[in-house]
XYZ file of C-alpha atoms in Angstrom:
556
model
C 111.634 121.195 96.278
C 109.613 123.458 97.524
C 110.699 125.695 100.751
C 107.213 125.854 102.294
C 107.674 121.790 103.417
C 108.117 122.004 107.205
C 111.947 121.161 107.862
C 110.796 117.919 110.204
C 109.039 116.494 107.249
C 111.969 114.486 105.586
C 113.074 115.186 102.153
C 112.394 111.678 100.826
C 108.961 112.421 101.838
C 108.108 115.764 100.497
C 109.495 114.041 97.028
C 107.096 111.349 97.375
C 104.130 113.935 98.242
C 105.507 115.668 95.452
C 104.653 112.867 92.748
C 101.191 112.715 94.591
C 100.591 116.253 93.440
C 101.246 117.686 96.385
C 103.164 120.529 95.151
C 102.812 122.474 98.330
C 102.520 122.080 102.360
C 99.267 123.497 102.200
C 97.840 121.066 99.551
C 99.046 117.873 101.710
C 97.573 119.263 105.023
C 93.820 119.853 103.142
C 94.234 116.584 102.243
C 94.750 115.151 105.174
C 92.334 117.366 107.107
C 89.272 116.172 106.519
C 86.823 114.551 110.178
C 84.247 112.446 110.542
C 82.387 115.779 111.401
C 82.896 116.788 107.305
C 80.537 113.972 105.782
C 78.253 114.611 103.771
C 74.539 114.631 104.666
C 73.608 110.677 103.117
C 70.519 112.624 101.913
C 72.778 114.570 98.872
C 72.258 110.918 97.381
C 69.433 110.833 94.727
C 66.521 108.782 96.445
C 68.027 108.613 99.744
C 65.155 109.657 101.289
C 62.992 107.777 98.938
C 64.465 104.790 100.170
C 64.725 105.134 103.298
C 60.788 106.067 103.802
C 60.220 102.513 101.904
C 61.945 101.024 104.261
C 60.749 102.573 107.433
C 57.541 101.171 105.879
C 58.622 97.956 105.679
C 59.732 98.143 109.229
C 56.212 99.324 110.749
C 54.726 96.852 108.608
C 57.161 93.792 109.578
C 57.625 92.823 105.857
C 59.973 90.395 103.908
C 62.955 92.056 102.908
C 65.593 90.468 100.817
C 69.036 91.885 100.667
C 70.804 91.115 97.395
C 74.196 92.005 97.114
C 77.205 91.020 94.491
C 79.728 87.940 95.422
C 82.429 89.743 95.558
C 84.679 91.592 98.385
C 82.506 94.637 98.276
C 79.276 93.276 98.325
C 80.493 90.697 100.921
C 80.912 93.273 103.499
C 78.824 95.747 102.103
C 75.937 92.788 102.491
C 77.482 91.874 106.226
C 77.238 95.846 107.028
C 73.577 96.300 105.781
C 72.613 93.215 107.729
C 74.189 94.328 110.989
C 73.002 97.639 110.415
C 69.356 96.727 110.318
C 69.308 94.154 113.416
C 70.836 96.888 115.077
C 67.985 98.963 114.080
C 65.657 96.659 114.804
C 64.704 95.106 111.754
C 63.204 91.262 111.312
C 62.396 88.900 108.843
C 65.550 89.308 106.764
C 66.526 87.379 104.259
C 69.918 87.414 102.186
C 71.475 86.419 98.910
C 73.842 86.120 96.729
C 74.986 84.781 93.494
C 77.419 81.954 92.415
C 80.354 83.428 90.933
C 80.245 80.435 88.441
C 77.095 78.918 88.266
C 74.664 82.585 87.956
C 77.583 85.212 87.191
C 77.469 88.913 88.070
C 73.570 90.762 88.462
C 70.231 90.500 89.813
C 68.677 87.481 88.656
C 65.242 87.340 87.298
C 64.271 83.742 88.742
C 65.819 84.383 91.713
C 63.981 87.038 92.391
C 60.721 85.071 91.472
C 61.652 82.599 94.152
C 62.218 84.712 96.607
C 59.048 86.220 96.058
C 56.534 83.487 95.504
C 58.787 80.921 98.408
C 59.754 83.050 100.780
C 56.715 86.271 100.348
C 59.498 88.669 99.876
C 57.990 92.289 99.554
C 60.998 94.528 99.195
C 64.587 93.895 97.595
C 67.566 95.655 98.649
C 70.432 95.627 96.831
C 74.451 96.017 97.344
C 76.982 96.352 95.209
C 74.724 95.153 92.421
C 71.199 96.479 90.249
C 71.606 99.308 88.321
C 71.788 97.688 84.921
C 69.330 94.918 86.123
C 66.339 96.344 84.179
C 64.645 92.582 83.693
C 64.521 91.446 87.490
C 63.226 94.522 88.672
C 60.570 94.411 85.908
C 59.492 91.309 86.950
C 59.139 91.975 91.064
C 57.087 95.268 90.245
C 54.697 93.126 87.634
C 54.175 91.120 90.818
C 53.563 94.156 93.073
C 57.212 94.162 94.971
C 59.358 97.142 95.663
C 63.034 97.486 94.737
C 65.543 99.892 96.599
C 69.028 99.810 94.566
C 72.352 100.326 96.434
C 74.817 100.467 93.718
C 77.833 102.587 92.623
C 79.222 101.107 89.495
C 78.370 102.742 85.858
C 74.359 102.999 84.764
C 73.273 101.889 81.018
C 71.153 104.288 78.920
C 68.086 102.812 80.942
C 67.753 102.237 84.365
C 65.656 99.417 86.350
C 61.814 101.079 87.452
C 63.222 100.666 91.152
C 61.770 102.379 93.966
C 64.373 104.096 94.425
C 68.122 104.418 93.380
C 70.910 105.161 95.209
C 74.083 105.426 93.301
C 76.435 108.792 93.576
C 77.036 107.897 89.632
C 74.228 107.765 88.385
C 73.651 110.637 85.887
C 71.381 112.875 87.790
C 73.430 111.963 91.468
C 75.120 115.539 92.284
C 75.927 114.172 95.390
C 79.753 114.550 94.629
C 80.228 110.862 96.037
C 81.354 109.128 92.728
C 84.253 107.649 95.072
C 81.975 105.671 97.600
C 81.782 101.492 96.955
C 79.224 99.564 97.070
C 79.897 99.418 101.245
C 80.143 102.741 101.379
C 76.388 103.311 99.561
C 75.361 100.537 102.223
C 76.773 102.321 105.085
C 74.977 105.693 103.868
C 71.974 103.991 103.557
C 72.451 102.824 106.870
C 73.513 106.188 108.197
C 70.395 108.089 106.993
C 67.800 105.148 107.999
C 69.091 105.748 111.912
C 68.925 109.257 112.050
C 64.920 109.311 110.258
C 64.102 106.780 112.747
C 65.696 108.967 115.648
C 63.761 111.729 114.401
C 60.179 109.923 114.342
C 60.726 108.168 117.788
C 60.991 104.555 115.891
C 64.589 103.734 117.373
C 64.412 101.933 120.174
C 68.135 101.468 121.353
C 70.629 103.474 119.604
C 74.230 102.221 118.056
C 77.369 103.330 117.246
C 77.787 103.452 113.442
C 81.420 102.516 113.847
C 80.692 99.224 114.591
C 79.923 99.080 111.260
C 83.766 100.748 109.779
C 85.362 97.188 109.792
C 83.006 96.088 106.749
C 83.696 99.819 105.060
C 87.365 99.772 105.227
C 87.236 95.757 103.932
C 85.213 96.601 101.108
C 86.360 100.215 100.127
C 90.569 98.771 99.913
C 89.226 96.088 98.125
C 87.236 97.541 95.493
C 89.840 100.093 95.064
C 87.876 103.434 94.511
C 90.018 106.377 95.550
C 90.955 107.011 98.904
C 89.641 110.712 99.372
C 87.230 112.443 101.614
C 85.022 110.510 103.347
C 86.925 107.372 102.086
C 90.015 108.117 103.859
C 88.663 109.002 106.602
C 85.885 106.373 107.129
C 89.065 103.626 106.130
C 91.242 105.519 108.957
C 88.381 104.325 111.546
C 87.516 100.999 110.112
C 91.145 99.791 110.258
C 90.742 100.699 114.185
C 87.501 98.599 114.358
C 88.864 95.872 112.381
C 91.626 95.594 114.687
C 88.937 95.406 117.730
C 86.103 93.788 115.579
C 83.555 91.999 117.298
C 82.920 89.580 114.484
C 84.057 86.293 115.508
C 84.961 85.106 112.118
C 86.999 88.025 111.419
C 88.888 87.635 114.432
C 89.525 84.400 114.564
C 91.184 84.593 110.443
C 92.705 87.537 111.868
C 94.980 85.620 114.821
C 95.034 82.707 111.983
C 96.780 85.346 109.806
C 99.234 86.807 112.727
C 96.806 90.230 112.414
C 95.490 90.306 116.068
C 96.666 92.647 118.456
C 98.652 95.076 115.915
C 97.998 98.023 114.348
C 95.992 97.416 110.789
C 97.511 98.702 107.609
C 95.830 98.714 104.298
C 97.989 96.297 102.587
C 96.976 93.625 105.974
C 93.723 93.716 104.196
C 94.402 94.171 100.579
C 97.505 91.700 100.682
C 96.311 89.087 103.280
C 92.594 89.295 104.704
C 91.044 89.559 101.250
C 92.543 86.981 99.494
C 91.977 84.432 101.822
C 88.519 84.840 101.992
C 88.214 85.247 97.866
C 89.582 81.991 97.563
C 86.199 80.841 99.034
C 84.213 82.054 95.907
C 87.294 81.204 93.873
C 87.166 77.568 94.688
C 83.362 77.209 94.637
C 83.960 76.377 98.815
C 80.969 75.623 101.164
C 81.796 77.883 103.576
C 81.675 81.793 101.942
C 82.961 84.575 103.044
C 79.631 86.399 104.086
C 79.867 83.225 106.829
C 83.141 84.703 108.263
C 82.056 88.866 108.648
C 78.271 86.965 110.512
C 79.191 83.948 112.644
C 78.936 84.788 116.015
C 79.562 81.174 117.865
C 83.633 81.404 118.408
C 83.522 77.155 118.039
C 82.276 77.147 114.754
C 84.055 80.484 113.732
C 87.079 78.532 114.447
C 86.212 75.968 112.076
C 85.246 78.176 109.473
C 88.203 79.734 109.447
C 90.095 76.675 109.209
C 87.942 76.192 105.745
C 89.329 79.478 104.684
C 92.839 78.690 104.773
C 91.896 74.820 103.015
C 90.317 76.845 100.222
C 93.125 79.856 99.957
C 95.488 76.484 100.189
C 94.069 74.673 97.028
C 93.991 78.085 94.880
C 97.653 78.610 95.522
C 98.576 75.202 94.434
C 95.927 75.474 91.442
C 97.116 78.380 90.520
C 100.577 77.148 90.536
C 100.024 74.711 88.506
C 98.461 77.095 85.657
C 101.556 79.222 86.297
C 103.703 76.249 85.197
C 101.538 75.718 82.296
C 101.783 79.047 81.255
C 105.868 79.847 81.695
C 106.161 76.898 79.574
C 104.309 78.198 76.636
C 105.852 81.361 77.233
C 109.249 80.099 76.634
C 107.973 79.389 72.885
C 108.257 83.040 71.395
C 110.947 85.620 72.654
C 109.074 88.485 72.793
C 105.185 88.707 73.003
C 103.009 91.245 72.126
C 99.530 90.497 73.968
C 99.076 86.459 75.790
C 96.256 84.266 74.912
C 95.804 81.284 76.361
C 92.796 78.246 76.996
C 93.336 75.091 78.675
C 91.429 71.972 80.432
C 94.160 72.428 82.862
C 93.221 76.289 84.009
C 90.882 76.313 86.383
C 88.322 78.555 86.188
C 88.642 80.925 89.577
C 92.275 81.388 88.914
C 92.198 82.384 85.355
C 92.239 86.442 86.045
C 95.308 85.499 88.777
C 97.120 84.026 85.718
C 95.805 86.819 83.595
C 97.705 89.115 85.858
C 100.836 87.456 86.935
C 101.613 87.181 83.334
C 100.479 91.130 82.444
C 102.955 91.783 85.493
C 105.599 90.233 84.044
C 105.543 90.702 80.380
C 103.420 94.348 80.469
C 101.159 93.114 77.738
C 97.452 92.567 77.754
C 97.503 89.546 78.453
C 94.230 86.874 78.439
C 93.366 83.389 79.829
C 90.655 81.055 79.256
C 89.062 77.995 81.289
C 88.039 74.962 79.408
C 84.749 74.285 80.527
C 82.739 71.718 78.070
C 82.180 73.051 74.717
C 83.026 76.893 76.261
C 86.118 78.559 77.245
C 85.470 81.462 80.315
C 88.309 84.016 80.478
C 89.870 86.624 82.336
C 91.758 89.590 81.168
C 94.236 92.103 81.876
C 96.144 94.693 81.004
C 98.959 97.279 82.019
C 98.106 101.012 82.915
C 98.035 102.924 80.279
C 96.451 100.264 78.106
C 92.606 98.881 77.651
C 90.860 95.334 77.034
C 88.083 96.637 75.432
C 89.311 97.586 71.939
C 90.756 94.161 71.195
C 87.330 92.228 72.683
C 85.877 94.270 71.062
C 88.244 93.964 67.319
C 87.147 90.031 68.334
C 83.901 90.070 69.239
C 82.589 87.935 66.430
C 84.075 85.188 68.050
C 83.010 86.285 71.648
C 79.385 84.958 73.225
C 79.906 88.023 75.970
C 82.150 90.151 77.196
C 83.010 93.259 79.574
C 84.508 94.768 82.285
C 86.563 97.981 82.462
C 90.205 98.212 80.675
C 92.240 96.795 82.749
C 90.061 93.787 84.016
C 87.223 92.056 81.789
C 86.016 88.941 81.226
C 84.996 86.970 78.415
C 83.198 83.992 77.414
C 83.664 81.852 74.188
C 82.860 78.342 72.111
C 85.817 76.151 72.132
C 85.258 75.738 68.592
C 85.837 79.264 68.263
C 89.144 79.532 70.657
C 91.775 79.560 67.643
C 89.729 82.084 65.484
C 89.581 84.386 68.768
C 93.442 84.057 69.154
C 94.340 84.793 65.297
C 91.819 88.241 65.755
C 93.559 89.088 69.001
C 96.750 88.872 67.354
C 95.627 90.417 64.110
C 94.744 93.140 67.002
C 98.284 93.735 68.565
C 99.815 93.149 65.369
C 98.135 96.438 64.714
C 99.597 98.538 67.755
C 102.445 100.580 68.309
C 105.658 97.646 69.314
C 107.273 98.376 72.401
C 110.899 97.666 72.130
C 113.198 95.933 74.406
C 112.297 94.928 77.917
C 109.780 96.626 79.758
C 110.223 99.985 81.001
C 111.334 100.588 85.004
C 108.598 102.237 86.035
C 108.596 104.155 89.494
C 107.976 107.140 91.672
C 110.668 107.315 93.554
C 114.337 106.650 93.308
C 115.883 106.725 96.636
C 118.980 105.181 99.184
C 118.963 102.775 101.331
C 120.157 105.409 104.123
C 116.622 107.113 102.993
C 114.506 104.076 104.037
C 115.040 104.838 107.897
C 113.322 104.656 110.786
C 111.791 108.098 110.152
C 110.879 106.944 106.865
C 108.936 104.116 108.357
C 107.419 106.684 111.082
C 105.983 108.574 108.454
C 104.571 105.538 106.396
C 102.422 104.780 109.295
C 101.389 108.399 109.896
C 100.391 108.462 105.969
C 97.885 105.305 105.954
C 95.520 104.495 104.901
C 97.463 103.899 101.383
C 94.938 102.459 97.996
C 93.453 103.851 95.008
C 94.421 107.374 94.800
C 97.035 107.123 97.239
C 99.407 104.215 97.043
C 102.774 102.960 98.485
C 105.365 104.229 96.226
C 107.264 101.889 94.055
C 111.113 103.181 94.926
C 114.100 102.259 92.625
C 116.959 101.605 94.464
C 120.325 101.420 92.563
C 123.633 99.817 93.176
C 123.030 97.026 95.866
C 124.347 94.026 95.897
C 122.713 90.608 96.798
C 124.077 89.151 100.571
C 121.754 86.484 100.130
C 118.979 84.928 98.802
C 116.999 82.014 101.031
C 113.856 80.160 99.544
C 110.988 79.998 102.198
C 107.596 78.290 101.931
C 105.299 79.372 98.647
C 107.889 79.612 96.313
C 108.649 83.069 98.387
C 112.260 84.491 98.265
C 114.107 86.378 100.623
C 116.790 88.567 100.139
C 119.145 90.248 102.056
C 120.341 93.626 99.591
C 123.139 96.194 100.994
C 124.923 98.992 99.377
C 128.404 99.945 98.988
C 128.266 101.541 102.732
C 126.883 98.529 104.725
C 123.695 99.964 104.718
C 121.504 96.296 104.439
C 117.623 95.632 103.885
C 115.369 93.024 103.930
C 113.506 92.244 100.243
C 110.795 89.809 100.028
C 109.244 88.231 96.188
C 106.748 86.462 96.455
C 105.676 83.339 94.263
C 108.462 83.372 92.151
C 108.677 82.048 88.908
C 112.565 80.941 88.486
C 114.015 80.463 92.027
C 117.255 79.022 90.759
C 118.109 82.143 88.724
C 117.278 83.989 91.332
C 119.002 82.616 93.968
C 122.122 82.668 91.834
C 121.922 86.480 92.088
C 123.880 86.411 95.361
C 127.497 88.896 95.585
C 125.090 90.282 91.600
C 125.193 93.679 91.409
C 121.241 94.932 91.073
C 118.531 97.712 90.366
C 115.409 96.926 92.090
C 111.833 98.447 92.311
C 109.856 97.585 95.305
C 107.672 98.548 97.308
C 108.283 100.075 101.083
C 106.729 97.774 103.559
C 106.691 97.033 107.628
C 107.306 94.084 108.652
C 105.984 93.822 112.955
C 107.351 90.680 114.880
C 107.238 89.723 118.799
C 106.458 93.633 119.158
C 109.426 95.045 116.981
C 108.457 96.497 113.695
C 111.107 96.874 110.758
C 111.041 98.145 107.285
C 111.426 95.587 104.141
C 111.057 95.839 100.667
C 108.358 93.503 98.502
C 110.155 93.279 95.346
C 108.196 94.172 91.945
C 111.619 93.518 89.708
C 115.270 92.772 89.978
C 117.641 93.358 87.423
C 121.295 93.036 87.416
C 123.491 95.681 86.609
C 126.642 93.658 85.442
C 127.933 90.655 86.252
């Protein structure tokens, strides 16, 4: 270890700074150095200022403006940030949409755009999270004389949409050097450089605070999981204070529902328990969507959408556990697998990529599942790090009506009558690959004590957040602790209480488990775990646990 680690910094921590690539002091502290007074200038983003003279335009000239952003939980509050951000800027007629997850898919939509232009006299589009490969539904708006502006940050194609304007740090001519930013965090440029032009001309009639706005950023950016760098971090550092003080009744009203309120906000409160709730919305094809919870402003009728959030996150978990019981039963057919592919009636379609990665979790194979729907079967995949989807879709794609996504996550679609010709080319596939023997590899960064996991330990995880992309938790292998007990609670969650030889003792939580009655047998078992560190606040007190990612046992 290096010597130039400050002395107060504990050793378990410079190790885990270490795997970070930390190797020295001076690394960690640039790192964690950078202000709100270090952003960059939002016009360093190709078309910034292109787009934001359209839409000062638009403003002077009171047009139609519809903002079009992505379904999912970084075009939510990306869309719930640009919307706030231009009331508070004093912009009208707004309208706002965006697609069914299941019934129009991912993209700007040609005929919705044609509605929204010939029903509702929509003169400029604005999109989140969503556009730059939509080259057909902005050809159509500009044959009819309407202006796109694209907010987007996800890969371009070899030809890009005739917008108005783009603005996307990766597109290929974007030297910006903000390839990190999510679709919220484009928004929240956008919105950034539209208030200070309208300063500058004398348009602004009452000023804001763009931190109002950090809640939606920090929601969207741990979500999405782009690296936490730069202006990320920092941005995330002051959202997770405005989420805690949010002004959005929806928010705060899931928040108390959730045992959030009044506590300091961690990354994993939204990655692990805000965001979930409210993708089960989409998931389950609810009434009430998310985008309802980040703008309802009526505390009566926040209450009872929240109360729709926790019906819908209700019905996936059960859905989804009955897929998982459909699944460990096939699995029980073969010993070892080399990839999973599975269709049923029984999967329901927004829980397929959940089963897709519970099993990849657990077996560390790609591993695929399919929805029955008619005469089609719509799947999710996934696969470990290290590996990628695409090659085997690809190997496949005779059988395959679409596919994509990036190599860990993709989806596909398929005819039924083509489901068992898929599955023998997907096997013909991994059949093909290098074999992994034995049971998956323990894979950590850090193998520590129990003694180690202290309350300095826990001091310094707080002083460290945010954690996501970039930066995570650690995964920690602990060795030599036995089981004191193991007690079922609600969800098919486990507890455990693990000590070592020394009566040092921790809390270790495992969620949804799979085989609770050979687990709870482990009690007096000698075990290896890996888990993750975690703290767990109560009435006031706060105290470290462990969230278990595996438990073996070490002899009998």
């Amino acid at each position: 270890m290096s010597q130039d680690w400050p002395q107060e910094i504990p050793e378990v921590v410079r190790r885990w700074m270490t795997t970070l690539g930390f190797s020295t002091y001076a690394d960690f502290e640039d790192f964690q150095s950078f202000r709100l007074k270090d952003l960059a200038n939002p016009s360093d983003l190709k078309d910034m200022d292109l787009a934001v003279d359209r839409l000062i335009k638009a403003f002077e000239n009171k047009e139609n403006i519809c903002l079009y952003a992505d379904f999912d939980m970084d075009g939510t509050p990306g869309l719930a940030l640009l919307i706030r951000g231009l009331q508070y800027l004093g912009f009208q007629n707004l309208f706002s949409f965006q697609p069914d997850r299941f019934d129009h898919g991912y993209g700007v939509h040609a005929d919705i755009v044609e509605d929204f232009i010939d029903s509702h006299k929509v003169t400029l589009f604005v999109t989140v999270d969503v556009g730059i490969t939509d080259v057909e539904a902005v050809r159509v708006a500009k044959e009819k004389g309407v202006d796109f502006i694209i907010t987007d940050h996800h890969q371009q194609k070899e030809v890009l949409p005739e917008a108005y304007a783009i603005v996307n740090p990766n597109q290929k001519d974007c030297s910006s050097g903000l390839t990190y930013l999510c679709g919220t965090g484009v928004a929240f440029y956008l919105v950034l450089a539209l208030r200070r032009k309208m300063k500058e001309i004398g348009l602004l009639q009452r000023d804001f605070d763009p931190k109002l706005l950090l809640d939606c950023f920090a929601i969207g950016t741990l979500t999405d999981m782009v690296p936490l760098v730069k202006e990320n971090r920092t941005l995330v550092q002051h959202g997770l204070l405005q989420l805690a003080k949010t002004q959005r009744k929806g928010l705060q009203k899931l928040m108390q529902e959730l045992n959030l309120a009044n506590k300091r906000l961690g990354s994993t409160d939204v990655s692990i328990q805000l965001a979930p709730k409210l993708n089960a919305l989409t998931r389950m094809k609810w009434p009430v969507q998310p985008i309802d919870i980040f703008l309802v402003d009526n505390a009566r009728e926040a209450e009872e959408k929240v109360a729709e959030v926790m019906a819908a996150h209700q019905m996936r978990v059960e859905i989804q556990r009955q897929g998982e019981e459909i699944v460990e039963a096939k699995l029980l057919e073969k010993d070892s697998w080399d990839h999973v592919f599975m269709w049923s009636e029984r999967f329901h379609k927004g829980v397929v990529g959940l089963l897709a990665n519970k099993t990849m979790q657990k077996l560390q194979v790609s591993s695929f599942m399919g929805a029955v729907l008619g005469d089609k079967v719509v799947g999710s995949g996934r696969a470990p790090d290290g590996m990628d989807l695409l090659p085997a879709l690809d190997y496949a794609s005779e059988f395959l009506v679409k596919f994509g996504g990036h190599r860990q996550a993709a989806g596909f679609e398929l005819k039924l009558e083509n489901a068992e010709a898929f599955s023998q080319k997907l096997a013909e596939f991994f059949s093909q690959q290098e074999k992994r023997v034995g049971p998956p590899p323990l894979v950590y960064d850090l193998h520590v004590s129990l003694p180690e996991l202290n309350a300095e330990f826990m001091a310094w995880m707080k002083k460290l957040e945010p954690f996501g992309q970039g930066f995570p938790i650690p995964t920690l292998r602990l060795d030599h602790l036995f089981v004191g007990s193991a007690k079922v609670l609600k969800e098919r969650h486990l507890k455990f209480l693990l000590k070592d030889m020394h009566g040092h003792s921790i809390d270790a939580l495992l969620f949804f488990a799979d085989n609770i009655d050979e687990l709870k047998s482990l009690s007096s078992k000698r075990v290896s775990v890996l888990a993750q560190p975690s703290i767990n606040e109560y009435m006031g007190r706060e105290k470290l646990q462990l969230l278990l990612k595996d438990i073996r046992v070490e002899f009998a």
